[in-house]
Amino acid sequence: MASYEKSAADHRRKWDREEYERLASERLKAEQLCQLDKNLKEPPVKRALLQPRDYRVDLESKLGKSMVITKTTPASQQGGYYCNVCDCVVKDSINFLDHINGKKHQRNLGMSMRVERSSLDQVKKRFEMNKRKQEDKKKEYDFEERMKELREEEEKQKAYRRERKRAGKKRADEDYEPGDPDMAAVMGFSGFGTGKK
């Protein structure tokens, strides 16, 4: 294969342009064929539209707890927040929320980041529903009635505490056994500080 020529008068190499142009065009044709094959083999992935979460994100269950972590501890039981969909551990709650709302996590769930486009009727129904909810809340909230309930609850708590105190005193009186008077005299006092004599 003679890709260059050397003449006796010129010490520089002379490259064969036609040969290199032919090789480049063959390479481009091969790449185009390969791209067409890929497009034919792999149909585009149809992902579901983004949907609201149907579960509550648990951020407080491990809060304030300590645990022993060794080299052999599985990732799901290590410190931090574990994502079982992506099989990763995130160290704090803010980054965990960013992760579960992010593109990579949603892709692993089989969802695209596109939201369903709402129609005018759906938006109107949603406004009506929110309006009804707010009216119901206004009807339910009555300040005087709420204060009355709080006072009753307070009275119940006070009565409960009084009963517990009385029951504790009764038990203490029943459990009282006078000590040995000789021992008390040796120790230098007449009783053990109870009200009964």
PDB file of C-alpha atoms in Angstrom:
ATOM      1  CA  MET A   1       0.000   0.000   0.000  1.00  0.00           C
ATOM      2  CA  ALA A   2       1.647   3.156  -1.185  1.00  0.00           C
ATOM      3  CA  SER A   3       0.131   5.973   0.788  1.00  0.00           C
ATOM      4  CA  TYR A   4       2.951   8.340   0.029  1.00  0.00           C
ATOM      5  CA  GLU A   5       5.651   8.794  -2.588  1.00  0.00           C
ATOM      6  CA  LYS A   6       9.168  10.054  -2.220  1.00  0.00           C
ATOM      7  CA  SER A   7      10.953  11.641  -5.119  1.00  0.00           C
ATOM      8  CA  ALA A   8      14.714  11.927  -5.427  1.00  0.00           C
ATOM      9  CA  ALA A   9      14.695  15.713  -5.757  1.00  0.00           C
ATOM     10  CA  ASP A  10      12.271  16.350  -2.911  1.00  0.00           C
ATOM     11  CA  HIS A  11      12.913  14.940   0.543  1.00  0.00           C
ATOM     12  CA  ARG A  12       9.319  15.578   1.682  1.00  0.00           C
ATOM     13  CA  ARG A  13       6.610  12.970   1.608  1.00  0.00           C
ATOM     14  CA  LYS A  14       3.799  13.381  -0.906  1.00  0.00           C
ATOM     15  CA  TRP A  15       0.527  11.917   0.424  1.00  0.00           C
ATOM     16  CA  ASP A  16      -1.902  10.179  -1.907  1.00  0.00           C
ATOM     17  CA  ARG A  17      -5.034  12.296  -1.425  1.00  0.00           C
ATOM     18  CA  GLU A  18      -7.353  10.129  -3.524  1.00  0.00           C
ATOM     19  CA  GLU A  19      -6.648   7.070  -1.417  1.00  0.00           C
ATOM     20  CA  TYR A  20      -7.311   8.872   1.878  1.00  0.00           C
ATOM     21  CA  GLU A  21     -10.504  10.460   0.511  1.00  0.00           C
ATOM     22  CA  ARG A  22     -11.691   7.003  -0.552  1.00  0.00           C
ATOM     23  CA  LEU A  23     -10.961   5.573   2.930  1.00  0.00           C
ATOM     24  CA  ALA A  24     -12.775   8.465   4.615  1.00  0.00           C
ATOM     25  CA  SER A  25     -15.862   8.040   2.402  1.00  0.00           C
ATOM     26  CA  GLU A  26     -15.935   4.274   3.136  1.00  0.00           C
ATOM     27  CA  ARG A  27     -15.749   4.984   6.880  1.00  0.00           C
ATOM     28  CA  LEU A  28     -18.635   7.495   6.661  1.00  0.00           C
ATOM     29  CA  LYS A  29     -20.778   5.003   4.722  1.00  0.00           C
ATOM     30  CA  ALA A  30     -20.068   2.304   7.334  1.00  0.00           C
ATOM     31  CA  GLU A  31     -21.021   4.669  10.192  1.00  0.00           C
ATOM     32  CA  GLN A  32     -24.270   5.643   8.445  1.00  0.00           C
ATOM     33  CA  LEU A  33     -25.195   1.994   7.907  1.00  0.00           C
ATOM     34  CA  CYS A  34     -24.425   1.226  11.541  1.00  0.00           C
ATOM     35  CA  GLN A  35     -26.615   4.172  12.674  1.00  0.00           C
ATOM     36  CA  LEU A  36     -29.492   2.979  10.463  1.00  0.00           C
ATOM     37  CA  ASP A  37     -29.195  -0.527  11.921  1.00  0.00           C
ATOM     38  CA  LYS A  38     -29.365   0.870  15.460  1.00  0.00           C
ATOM     39  CA  ASN A  39     -32.429   2.960  14.625  1.00  0.00           C
ATOM     40  CA  LEU A  40     -34.180  -0.050  13.086  1.00  0.00           C
ATOM     41  CA  LYS A  41     -33.332  -2.412  15.963  1.00  0.00           C
ATOM     42  CA  GLU A  42     -34.200  -0.147  18.891  1.00  0.00           C
ATOM     43  CA  PRO A  43     -37.650   1.406  18.810  1.00  0.00           C
ATOM     44  CA  PRO A  44     -37.911   4.590  20.878  1.00  0.00           C
ATOM     45  CA  VAL A  45     -38.706   3.973  24.548  1.00  0.00           C
ATOM     46  CA  LYS A  46     -42.214   5.107  25.473  1.00  0.00           C
ATOM     47  CA  ARG A  47     -42.185   6.286  29.076  1.00  0.00           C
ATOM     48  CA  ALA A  48     -45.191   7.100  31.211  1.00  0.00           C
ATOM     49  CA  LEU A  49     -46.001  10.710  31.988  1.00  0.00           C
ATOM     50  CA  LEU A  50     -44.967  12.122  35.344  1.00  0.00           C
ATOM     51  CA  GLN A  51     -47.448  11.199  38.094  1.00  0.00           C
ATOM     52  CA  PRO A  52     -47.872  12.312  41.708  1.00  0.00           C
ATOM     53  CA  ARG A  53     -46.434  10.095  44.426  1.00  0.00           C
ATOM     54  CA  ASP A  54     -48.949   7.730  46.039  1.00  0.00           C
ATOM     55  CA  TYR A  55     -46.881   7.183  49.196  1.00  0.00           C
ATOM     56  CA  ARG A  56     -45.460   9.388  51.919  1.00  0.00           C
ATOM     57  CA  VAL A  57     -41.700   9.923  51.892  1.00  0.00           C
ATOM     58  CA  ASP A  58     -40.260   8.753  55.208  1.00  0.00           C
ATOM     59  CA  LEU A  59     -37.633  11.237  56.371  1.00  0.00           C
ATOM     60  CA  GLU A  60     -38.063  11.014  60.164  1.00  0.00           C
ATOM     61  CA  SER A  61     -37.960   7.279  60.980  1.00  0.00           C
ATOM     62  CA  LYS A  62     -34.176   7.158  61.516  1.00  0.00           C
ATOM     63  CA  LEU A  63     -33.911  10.646  62.970  1.00  0.00           C
ATOM     64  CA  GLY A  64     -32.042  10.739  66.306  1.00  0.00           C
ATOM     65  CA  LYS A  65     -31.189   7.034  66.255  1.00  0.00           C
ATOM     66  CA  SER A  66     -27.697   5.642  66.333  1.00  0.00           C
ATOM     67  CA  MET A  67     -26.603   2.448  64.636  1.00  0.00           C
ATOM     68  CA  VAL A  68     -23.415   0.446  64.281  1.00  0.00           C
ATOM     69  CA  ILE A  69     -22.142   0.226  60.702  1.00  0.00           C
ATOM     70  CA  THR A  70     -19.434  -2.217  59.682  1.00  0.00           C
ATOM     71  CA  LYS A  71     -17.743  -2.979  56.372  1.00  0.00           C
ATOM     72  CA  THR A  72     -20.178  -5.830  55.762  1.00  0.00           C
ATOM     73  CA  THR A  73     -23.337  -3.813  56.480  1.00  0.00           C
ATOM     74  CA  PRO A  74     -25.586  -3.791  53.390  1.00  0.00           C
ATOM     75  CA  ALA A  75     -26.168  -0.431  51.706  1.00  0.00           C
ATOM     76  CA  SER A  76     -29.840  -0.385  52.693  1.00  0.00           C
ATOM     77  CA  GLN A  77     -28.934  -0.399  56.407  1.00  0.00           C
ATOM     78  CA  GLN A  78     -26.076   2.091  56.307  1.00  0.00           C
ATOM     79  CA  GLY A  79     -26.352   5.644  57.550  1.00  0.00           C
ATOM     80  CA  GLY A  80     -28.307   8.019  55.359  1.00  0.00           C
ATOM     81  CA  TYR A  81     -31.281   7.550  53.077  1.00  0.00           C
ATOM     82  CA  TYR A  82     -31.371   4.475  50.836  1.00  0.00           C
ATOM     83  CA  CYS A  83     -33.101   4.518  47.445  1.00  0.00           C
ATOM     84  CA  ASN A  84     -34.056   0.954  46.539  1.00  0.00           C
ATOM     85  CA  VAL A  85     -34.984   1.925  42.961  1.00  0.00           C
ATOM     86  CA  CYS A  86     -31.534   3.305  42.115  1.00  0.00           C
ATOM     87  CA  ASP A  87     -29.641   1.257  44.745  1.00  0.00           C
ATOM     88  CA  CYS A  88     -27.811   4.239  46.208  1.00  0.00           C
ATOM     89  CA  VAL A  89     -27.358   5.889  49.609  1.00  0.00           C
ATOM     90  CA  VAL A  90     -27.833   9.641  50.001  1.00  0.00           C
ATOM     91  CA  LYS A  91     -26.436  11.246  53.143  1.00  0.00           C
ATOM     92  CA  ASP A  92     -29.015  13.940  53.974  1.00  0.00           C
ATOM     93  CA  SER A  93     -32.730  14.589  53.540  1.00  0.00           C
ATOM     94  CA  ILE A  94     -32.445  17.556  51.170  1.00  0.00           C
ATOM     95  CA  ASN A  95     -30.277  15.641  48.715  1.00  0.00           C
ATOM     96  CA  PHE A  96     -32.575  12.611  49.058  1.00  0.00           C
ATOM     97  CA  LEU A  97     -35.583  14.725  48.085  1.00  0.00           C
ATOM     98  CA  ASP A  98     -33.607  16.159  45.165  1.00  0.00           C
ATOM     99  CA  HIS A  99     -32.728  12.609  44.118  1.00  0.00           C
ATOM    100  CA  ILE A 100     -36.262  11.179  44.199  1.00  0.00           C
ATOM    101  CA  ASN A 101     -37.584  14.194  42.284  1.00  0.00           C
ATOM    102  CA  GLY A 102     -34.720  14.051  39.775  1.00  0.00           C
ATOM    103  CA  LYS A 103     -34.475  12.792  36.222  1.00  0.00           C
ATOM    104  CA  LYS A 104     -32.385   9.672  36.903  1.00  0.00           C
ATOM    105  CA  HIS A 105     -34.743   8.337  39.593  1.00  0.00           C
ATOM    106  CA  GLN A 106     -37.852   9.045  37.502  1.00  0.00           C
ATOM    107  CA  ARG A 107     -36.282   7.278  34.517  1.00  0.00           C
ATOM    108  CA  ASN A 108     -35.574   4.224  36.673  1.00  0.00           C
ATOM    109  CA  LEU A 109     -39.242   4.277  37.695  1.00  0.00           C
ATOM    110  CA  GLY A 110     -40.187   4.283  34.001  1.00  0.00           C
ATOM    111  CA  MET A 111     -41.461   7.857  33.835  1.00  0.00           C
ATOM    112  CA  SER A 112     -40.444  10.750  31.664  1.00  0.00           C
ATOM    113  CA  MET A 113     -40.175  14.252  33.080  1.00  0.00           C
ATOM    114  CA  ARG A 114     -43.170  15.394  31.021  1.00  0.00           C
ATOM    115  CA  VAL A 115     -46.473  16.187  32.712  1.00  0.00           C
ATOM    116  CA  GLU A 116     -49.869  15.386  31.253  1.00  0.00           C
ATOM    117  CA  ARG A 117     -51.392  18.400  29.581  1.00  0.00           C
ATOM    118  CA  SER A 118     -54.634  19.385  31.305  1.00  0.00           C
ATOM    119  CA  SER A 119     -57.750  20.402  29.422  1.00  0.00           C
ATOM    120  CA  LEU A 120     -59.859  23.435  30.264  1.00  0.00           C
ATOM    121  CA  ASP A 121     -62.584  21.241  31.791  1.00  0.00           C
ATOM    122  CA  GLN A 122     -60.098  19.495  34.101  1.00  0.00           C
ATOM    123  CA  VAL A 123     -58.767  22.849  35.326  1.00  0.00           C
ATOM    124  CA  LYS A 124     -62.292  24.164  36.004  1.00  0.00           C
ATOM    125  CA  LYS A 125     -63.209  21.012  37.941  1.00  0.00           C
ATOM    126  CA  ARG A 126     -60.053  21.327  40.006  1.00  0.00           C
ATOM    127  CA  PHE A 127     -60.831  24.985  40.863  1.00  0.00           C
ATOM    128  CA  GLU A 128     -64.380  24.002  41.918  1.00  0.00           C
ATOM    129  CA  MET A 129     -63.069  21.176  44.095  1.00  0.00           C
ATOM    130  CA  ASN A 130     -60.535  23.466  45.833  1.00  0.00           C
ATOM    131  CA  LYS A 131     -63.233  26.111  46.367  1.00  0.00           C
ATOM    132  CA  ARG A 132     -65.531  23.529  48.010  1.00  0.00           C
ATOM    133  CA  LYS A 133     -62.685  22.359  50.275  1.00  0.00           C
ATOM    134  CA  GLN A 134     -62.016  25.911  51.473  1.00  0.00           C
ATOM    135  CA  GLU A 135     -65.725  26.491  52.176  1.00  0.00           C
ATOM    136  CA  ASP A 136     -65.905  23.262  54.158  1.00  0.00           C
ATOM    137  CA  LYS A 137     -62.905  24.321  56.247  1.00  0.00           C
ATOM    138  CA  LYS A 138     -64.537  27.669  57.048  1.00  0.00           C
ATOM    139  CA  LYS A 139     -67.735  25.926  58.137  1.00  0.00           C
ATOM    140  CA  GLU A 140     -65.875  23.423  60.301  1.00  0.00           C
ATOM    141  CA  TYR A 141     -63.815  26.001  62.172  1.00  0.00           C
ATOM    142  CA  ASP A 142     -65.735  27.733  64.936  1.00  0.00           C
ATOM    143  CA  PHE A 143     -63.498  29.540  67.434  1.00  0.00           C
ATOM    144  CA  GLU A 144     -65.877  29.511  70.415  1.00  0.00           C
ATOM    145  CA  GLU A 145     -66.669  25.837  69.998  1.00  0.00           C
ATOM    146  CA  ARG A 146     -62.975  25.008  69.715  1.00  0.00           C
ATOM    147  CA  MET A 147     -62.170  26.980  72.900  1.00  0.00           C
ATOM    148  CA  LYS A 148     -64.955  25.144  74.723  1.00  0.00           C
ATOM    149  CA  GLU A 149     -63.506  21.776  73.623  1.00  0.00           C
ATOM    150  CA  LEU A 150     -60.023  22.820  74.766  1.00  0.00           C
ATOM    151  CA  ARG A 151     -61.338  23.853  78.225  1.00  0.00           C
ATOM    152  CA  GLU A 152     -63.160  20.529  78.606  1.00  0.00           C
ATOM    153  CA  GLU A 153     -60.026  18.652  77.607  1.00  0.00           C
ATOM    154  CA  GLU A 154     -58.011  20.648  80.148  1.00  0.00           C
ATOM    155  CA  GLU A 155     -60.501  19.838  82.918  1.00  0.00           C
ATOM    156  CA  LYS A 156     -60.326  16.138  82.056  1.00  0.00           C
ATOM    157  CA  GLN A 157     -56.519  16.239  82.238  1.00  0.00           C
ATOM    158  CA  LYS A 158     -56.604  17.967  85.645  1.00  0.00           C
ATOM    159  CA  ALA A 159     -59.113  15.446  87.004  1.00  0.00           C
ATOM    160  CA  TYR A 160     -57.012  12.571  85.702  1.00  0.00           C
ATOM    161  CA  ARG A 161     -53.888  13.969  87.374  1.00  0.00           C
ATOM    162  CA  ARG A 162     -55.742  14.436  90.690  1.00  0.00           C
ATOM    163  CA  GLU A 163     -56.974  10.841  90.585  1.00  0.00           C
ATOM    164  CA  ARG A 164     -53.489   9.539  89.883  1.00  0.00           C
ATOM    165  CA  LYS A 165     -52.082  11.576  92.761  1.00  0.00           C
ATOM    166  CA  ARG A 166     -54.745  10.283  95.169  1.00  0.00           C
ATOM    167  CA  ALA A 167     -54.180   6.695  94.037  1.00  0.00           C
ATOM    168  CA  GLY A 168     -50.418   7.121  94.560  1.00  0.00           C
ATOM    169  CA  LYS A 169     -50.965   8.467  98.090  1.00  0.00           C
ATOM    170  CA  LYS A 170     -53.336   5.602  98.944  1.00  0.00           C
ATOM    171  CA  ARG A 171     -50.768   3.076  97.740  1.00  0.00           C
ATOM    172  CA  ALA A 172     -48.022   4.785  99.754  1.00  0.00           C
ATOM    173  CA  ASP A 173     -50.203   4.731 102.897  1.00  0.00           C
ATOM    174  CA  GLU A 174     -51.032   1.056 102.411  1.00  0.00           C
ATOM    175  CA  ASP A 175     -47.406   0.137 101.837  1.00  0.00           C
ATOM    176  CA  TYR A 176     -46.229   1.961 104.973  1.00  0.00           C
ATOM    177  CA  GLU A 177     -44.710  -0.321 107.553  1.00  0.00           C
ATOM    178  CA  PRO A 178     -43.337   1.268 110.687  1.00  0.00           C
ATOM    179  CA  GLY A 179     -39.662   0.496 111.160  1.00  0.00           C
ATOM    180  CA  ASP A 180     -38.017  -1.081 114.168  1.00  0.00           C
ATOM    181  CA  PRO A 181     -37.964   1.553 116.999  1.00  0.00           C
ATOM    182  CA  ASP A 182     -34.670   0.199 118.395  1.00  0.00           C
ATOM    183  CA  MET A 183     -32.974   0.596 114.983  1.00  0.00           C
ATOM    184  CA  ALA A 184     -34.341   4.139 114.634  1.00  0.00           C
ATOM    185  CA  ALA A 185     -32.964   5.029 118.078  1.00  0.00           C
ATOM    186  CA  VAL A 186     -29.530   3.627 117.184  1.00  0.00           C
ATOM    187  CA  MET A 187     -29.506   5.651 113.939  1.00  0.00           C
ATOM    188  CA  GLY A 188     -30.507   8.821 115.761  1.00  0.00           C
ATOM    189  CA  PHE A 189     -33.992   9.622 114.501  1.00  0.00           C
ATOM    190  CA  SER A 190     -37.477   8.696 115.468  1.00  0.00           C
ATOM    191  CA  GLY A 191     -39.001   8.001 112.031  1.00  0.00           C
ATOM    192  CA  PHE A 192     -38.425   7.907 108.319  1.00  0.00           C
ATOM    193  CA  GLY A 193     -40.153  11.193 107.401  1.00  0.00           C
ATOM    194  CA  THR A 194     -43.730   9.999 106.940  1.00  0.00           C
ATOM    195  CA  GLY A 195     -46.750  11.919 108.098  1.00  0.00           C
ATOM    196  CA  LYS A 196     -48.070   9.107 110.332  1.00  0.00           C
ATOM    197  CA  LYS A 197     -46.875   8.765 113.884  1.00  0.00           C
TER     198      LYS A 197
END
